[in-house]
Coordinates of N, CA and C and ligand atoms in Angstrom, one line a residue:
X3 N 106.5 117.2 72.4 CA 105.3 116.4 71.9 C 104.1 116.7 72.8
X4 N 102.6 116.9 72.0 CA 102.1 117.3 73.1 C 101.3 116.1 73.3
X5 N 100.2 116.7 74.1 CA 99.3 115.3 75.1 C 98.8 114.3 74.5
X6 N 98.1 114.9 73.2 CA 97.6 114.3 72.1 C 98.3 112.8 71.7
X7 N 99.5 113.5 71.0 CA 100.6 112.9 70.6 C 101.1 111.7 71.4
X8 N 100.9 111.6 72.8 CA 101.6 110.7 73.5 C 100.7 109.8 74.0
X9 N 99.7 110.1 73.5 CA 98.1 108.4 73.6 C 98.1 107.6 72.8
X10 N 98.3 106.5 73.2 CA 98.3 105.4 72.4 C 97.5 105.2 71.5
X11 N 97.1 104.7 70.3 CA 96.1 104.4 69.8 C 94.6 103.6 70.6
X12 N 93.6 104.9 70.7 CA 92.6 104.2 71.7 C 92.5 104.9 73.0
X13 N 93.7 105.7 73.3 CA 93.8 105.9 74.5 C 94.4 105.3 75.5
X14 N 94.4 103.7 75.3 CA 94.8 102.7 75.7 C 96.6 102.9 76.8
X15 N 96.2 102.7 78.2 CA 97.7 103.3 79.0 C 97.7 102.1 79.4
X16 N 99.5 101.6 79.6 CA 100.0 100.5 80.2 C 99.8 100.4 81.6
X17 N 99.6 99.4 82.2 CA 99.5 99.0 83.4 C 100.6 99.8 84.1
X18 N 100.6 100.2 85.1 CA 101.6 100.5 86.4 C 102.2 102.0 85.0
X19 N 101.7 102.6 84.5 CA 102.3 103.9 84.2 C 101.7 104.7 84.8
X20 N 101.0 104.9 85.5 CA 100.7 105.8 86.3 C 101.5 106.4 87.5
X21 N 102.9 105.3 87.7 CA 103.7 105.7 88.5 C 104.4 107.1 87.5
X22 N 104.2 107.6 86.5 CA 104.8 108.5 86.0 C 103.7 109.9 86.8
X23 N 102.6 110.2 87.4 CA 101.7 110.4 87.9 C 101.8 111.2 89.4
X24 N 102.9 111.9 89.3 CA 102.9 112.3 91.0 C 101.2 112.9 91.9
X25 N 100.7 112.3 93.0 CA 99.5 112.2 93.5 C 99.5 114.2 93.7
X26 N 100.6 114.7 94.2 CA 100.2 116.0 94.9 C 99.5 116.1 96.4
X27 N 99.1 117.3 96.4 CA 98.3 117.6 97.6 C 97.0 117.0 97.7
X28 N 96.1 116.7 96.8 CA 94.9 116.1 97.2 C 94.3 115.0 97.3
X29 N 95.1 114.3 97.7 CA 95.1 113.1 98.1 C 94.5 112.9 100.3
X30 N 92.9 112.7 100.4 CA 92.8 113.0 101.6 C 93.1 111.8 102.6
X31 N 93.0 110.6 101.8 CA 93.7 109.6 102.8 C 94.7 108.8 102.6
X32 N 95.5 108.5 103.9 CA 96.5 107.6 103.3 C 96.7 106.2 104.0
X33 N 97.1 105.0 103.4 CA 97.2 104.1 104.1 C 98.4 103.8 105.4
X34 N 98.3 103.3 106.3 CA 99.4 103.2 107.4 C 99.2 101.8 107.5
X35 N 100.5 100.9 106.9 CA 100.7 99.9 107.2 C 101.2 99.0 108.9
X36 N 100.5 98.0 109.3 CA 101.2 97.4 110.4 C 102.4 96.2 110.2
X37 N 103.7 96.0 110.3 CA 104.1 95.7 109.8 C 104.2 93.8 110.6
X38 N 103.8 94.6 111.8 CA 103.6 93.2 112.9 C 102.6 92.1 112.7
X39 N 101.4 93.1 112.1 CA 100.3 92.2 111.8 C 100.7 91.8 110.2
X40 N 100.8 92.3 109.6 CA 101.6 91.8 108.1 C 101.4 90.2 107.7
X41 N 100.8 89.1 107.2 CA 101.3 87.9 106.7 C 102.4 87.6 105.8
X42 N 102.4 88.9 105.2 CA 103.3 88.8 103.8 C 102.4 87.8 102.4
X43 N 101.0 88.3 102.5 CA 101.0 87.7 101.1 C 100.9 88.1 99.7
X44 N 100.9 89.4 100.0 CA 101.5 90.0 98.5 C 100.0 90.8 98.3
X45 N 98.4 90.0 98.7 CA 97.4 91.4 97.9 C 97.5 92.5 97.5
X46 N 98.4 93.4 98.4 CA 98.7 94.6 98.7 C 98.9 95.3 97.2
X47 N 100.0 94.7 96.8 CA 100.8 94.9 96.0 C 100.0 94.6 94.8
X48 N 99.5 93.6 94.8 CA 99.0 92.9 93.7 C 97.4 94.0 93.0
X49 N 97.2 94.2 93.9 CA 96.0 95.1 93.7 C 95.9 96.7 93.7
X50 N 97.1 97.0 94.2 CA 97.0 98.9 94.0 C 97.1 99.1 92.8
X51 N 96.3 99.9 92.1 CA 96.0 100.6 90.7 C 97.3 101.0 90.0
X52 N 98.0 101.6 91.8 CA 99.4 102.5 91.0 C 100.4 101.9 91.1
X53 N 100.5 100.5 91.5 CA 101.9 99.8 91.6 C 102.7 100.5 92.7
X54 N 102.2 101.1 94.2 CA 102.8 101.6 94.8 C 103.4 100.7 96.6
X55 N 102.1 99.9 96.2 CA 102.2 98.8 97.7 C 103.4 97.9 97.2
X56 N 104.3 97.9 98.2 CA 105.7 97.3 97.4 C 106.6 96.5 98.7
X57 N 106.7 95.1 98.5 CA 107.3 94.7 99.7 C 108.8 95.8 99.8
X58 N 109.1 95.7 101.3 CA 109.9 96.8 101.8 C 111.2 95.6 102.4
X59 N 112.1 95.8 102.6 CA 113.2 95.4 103.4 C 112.8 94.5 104.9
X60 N 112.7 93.0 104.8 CA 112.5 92.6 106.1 C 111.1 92.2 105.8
X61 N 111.0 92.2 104.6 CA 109.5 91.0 104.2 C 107.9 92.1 104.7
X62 N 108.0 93.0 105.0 CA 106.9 94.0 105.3 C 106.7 94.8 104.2
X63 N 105.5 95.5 104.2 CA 105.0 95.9 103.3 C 104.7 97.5 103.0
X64 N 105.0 98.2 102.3 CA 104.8 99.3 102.5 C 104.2 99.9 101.6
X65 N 104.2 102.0 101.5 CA 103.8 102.6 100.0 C 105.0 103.9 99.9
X66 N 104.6 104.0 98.9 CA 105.4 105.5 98.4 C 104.3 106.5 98.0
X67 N 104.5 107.3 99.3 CA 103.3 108.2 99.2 C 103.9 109.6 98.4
X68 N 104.3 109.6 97.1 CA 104.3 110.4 96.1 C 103.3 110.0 95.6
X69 N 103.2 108.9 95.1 CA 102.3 108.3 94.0 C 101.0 107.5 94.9
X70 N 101.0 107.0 95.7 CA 99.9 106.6 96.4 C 98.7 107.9 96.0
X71 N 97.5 107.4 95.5 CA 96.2 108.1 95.8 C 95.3 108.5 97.0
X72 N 95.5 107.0 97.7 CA 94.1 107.0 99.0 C 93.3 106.1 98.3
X73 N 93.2 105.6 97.1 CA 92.5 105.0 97.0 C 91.3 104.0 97.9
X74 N 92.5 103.1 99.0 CA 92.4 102.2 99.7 C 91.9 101.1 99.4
X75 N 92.1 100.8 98.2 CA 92.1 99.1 97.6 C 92.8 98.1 98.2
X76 N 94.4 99.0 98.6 CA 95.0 97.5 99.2 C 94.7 97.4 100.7
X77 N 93.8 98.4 101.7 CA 93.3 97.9 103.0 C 91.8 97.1 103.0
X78 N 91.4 97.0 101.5 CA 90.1 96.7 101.4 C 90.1 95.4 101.2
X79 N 91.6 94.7 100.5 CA 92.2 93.7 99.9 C 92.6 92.6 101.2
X80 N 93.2 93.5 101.9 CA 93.8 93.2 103.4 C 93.0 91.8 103.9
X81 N 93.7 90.4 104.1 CA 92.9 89.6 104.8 C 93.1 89.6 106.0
X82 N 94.4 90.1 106.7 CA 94.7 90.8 108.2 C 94.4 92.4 109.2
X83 N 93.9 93.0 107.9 CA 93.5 94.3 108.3 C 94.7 94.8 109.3
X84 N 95.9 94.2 108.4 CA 97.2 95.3 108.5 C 97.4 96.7 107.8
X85 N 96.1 97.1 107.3 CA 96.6 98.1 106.2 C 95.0 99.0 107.0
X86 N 95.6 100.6 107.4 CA 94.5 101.2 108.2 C 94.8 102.3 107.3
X87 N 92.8 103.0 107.0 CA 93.2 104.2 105.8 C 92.9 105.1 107.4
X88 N 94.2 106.1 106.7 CA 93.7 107.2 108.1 C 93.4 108.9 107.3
X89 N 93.2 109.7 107.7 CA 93.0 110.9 107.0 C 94.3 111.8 106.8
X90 N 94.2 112.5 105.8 CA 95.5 113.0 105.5 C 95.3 114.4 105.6
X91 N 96.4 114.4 106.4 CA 97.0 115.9 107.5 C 97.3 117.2 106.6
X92 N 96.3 117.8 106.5 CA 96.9 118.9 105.6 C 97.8 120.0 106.0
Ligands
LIG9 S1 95.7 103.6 98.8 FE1 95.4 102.9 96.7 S2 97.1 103.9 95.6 FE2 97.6 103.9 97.8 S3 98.8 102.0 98.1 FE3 96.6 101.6 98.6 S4 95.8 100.7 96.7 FE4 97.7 101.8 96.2
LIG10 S1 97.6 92.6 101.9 FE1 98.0 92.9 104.1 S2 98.8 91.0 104.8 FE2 99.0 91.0 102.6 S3 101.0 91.8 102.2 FE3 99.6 93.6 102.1 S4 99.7 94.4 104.2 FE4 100.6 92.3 104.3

C-alpha cells in the first residue's frame, strides 16, 4: 500500500500514532528525568505529542527514547522541574 493510500481522509492522523515513528539520529535533545524530585502528577505524560512520557515501575516517570523527539513539552509542563532537557551526545 503506498503512502497515499494509508491517509486518512483529510490527512487527518490519530492521536499517539506517531509512536509508529521511530525518532532516529536527529533528535539533539533529550529529556533526563529526576525521579526524587518527581510529584507524580501525570503532566508529563499527558502532554508529550508522542505518547512517550510514561509512568515507569515505582510511581516515577520516565521516556522511551526511540520515539521521544526533544521536543521538551513535558519539561516545559513540569511544575517541579523534575524533567532537565540536556543535549544529545552524538
Ligand atoms: S521531549 Fe517531547 S517527545 Fe520527548 S518525552 Fe518530552 S514531550 Fe515527549
Ligand atoms: S510533569 Fe514532572 S512532576 Fe509531573 S509526573 Fe512528569 S516528571 Fe513528575
Amino acid at each position: 500500500m503506498s503512502a497515499d493510500e494509508q491517509l486518512t481522509l483529510g490527512g487527518v492522523v490519530e492521536p499517539r500514532t506517531s509512536l509508529a515513528n521511530e525518532t532516529g539520529s536527529w533528535r539533539s535533545q533529550r529529556p533526563v528525568f529526576d525521579a526524587e524530585t518527581c510529584i507524580g502528577c501525570g503532566l508529563c505524560e499527558r502532554f508529550c505529542p508522542d505518547g512517550v512520557a510514561q509512568e515507569v515501575e515505582g510511581g516515577a516517570y520516565d521516556v522511551d527514547l526511540t520515539y521521544c523527539k526533544g521536543c521538551g513539552i513535558c519539561a516545559g509542563q513540569c511544575p517541579v522541574d523534575a524533567i532537565e532537557m540536556v543535549p544529545e551526545v552524538k
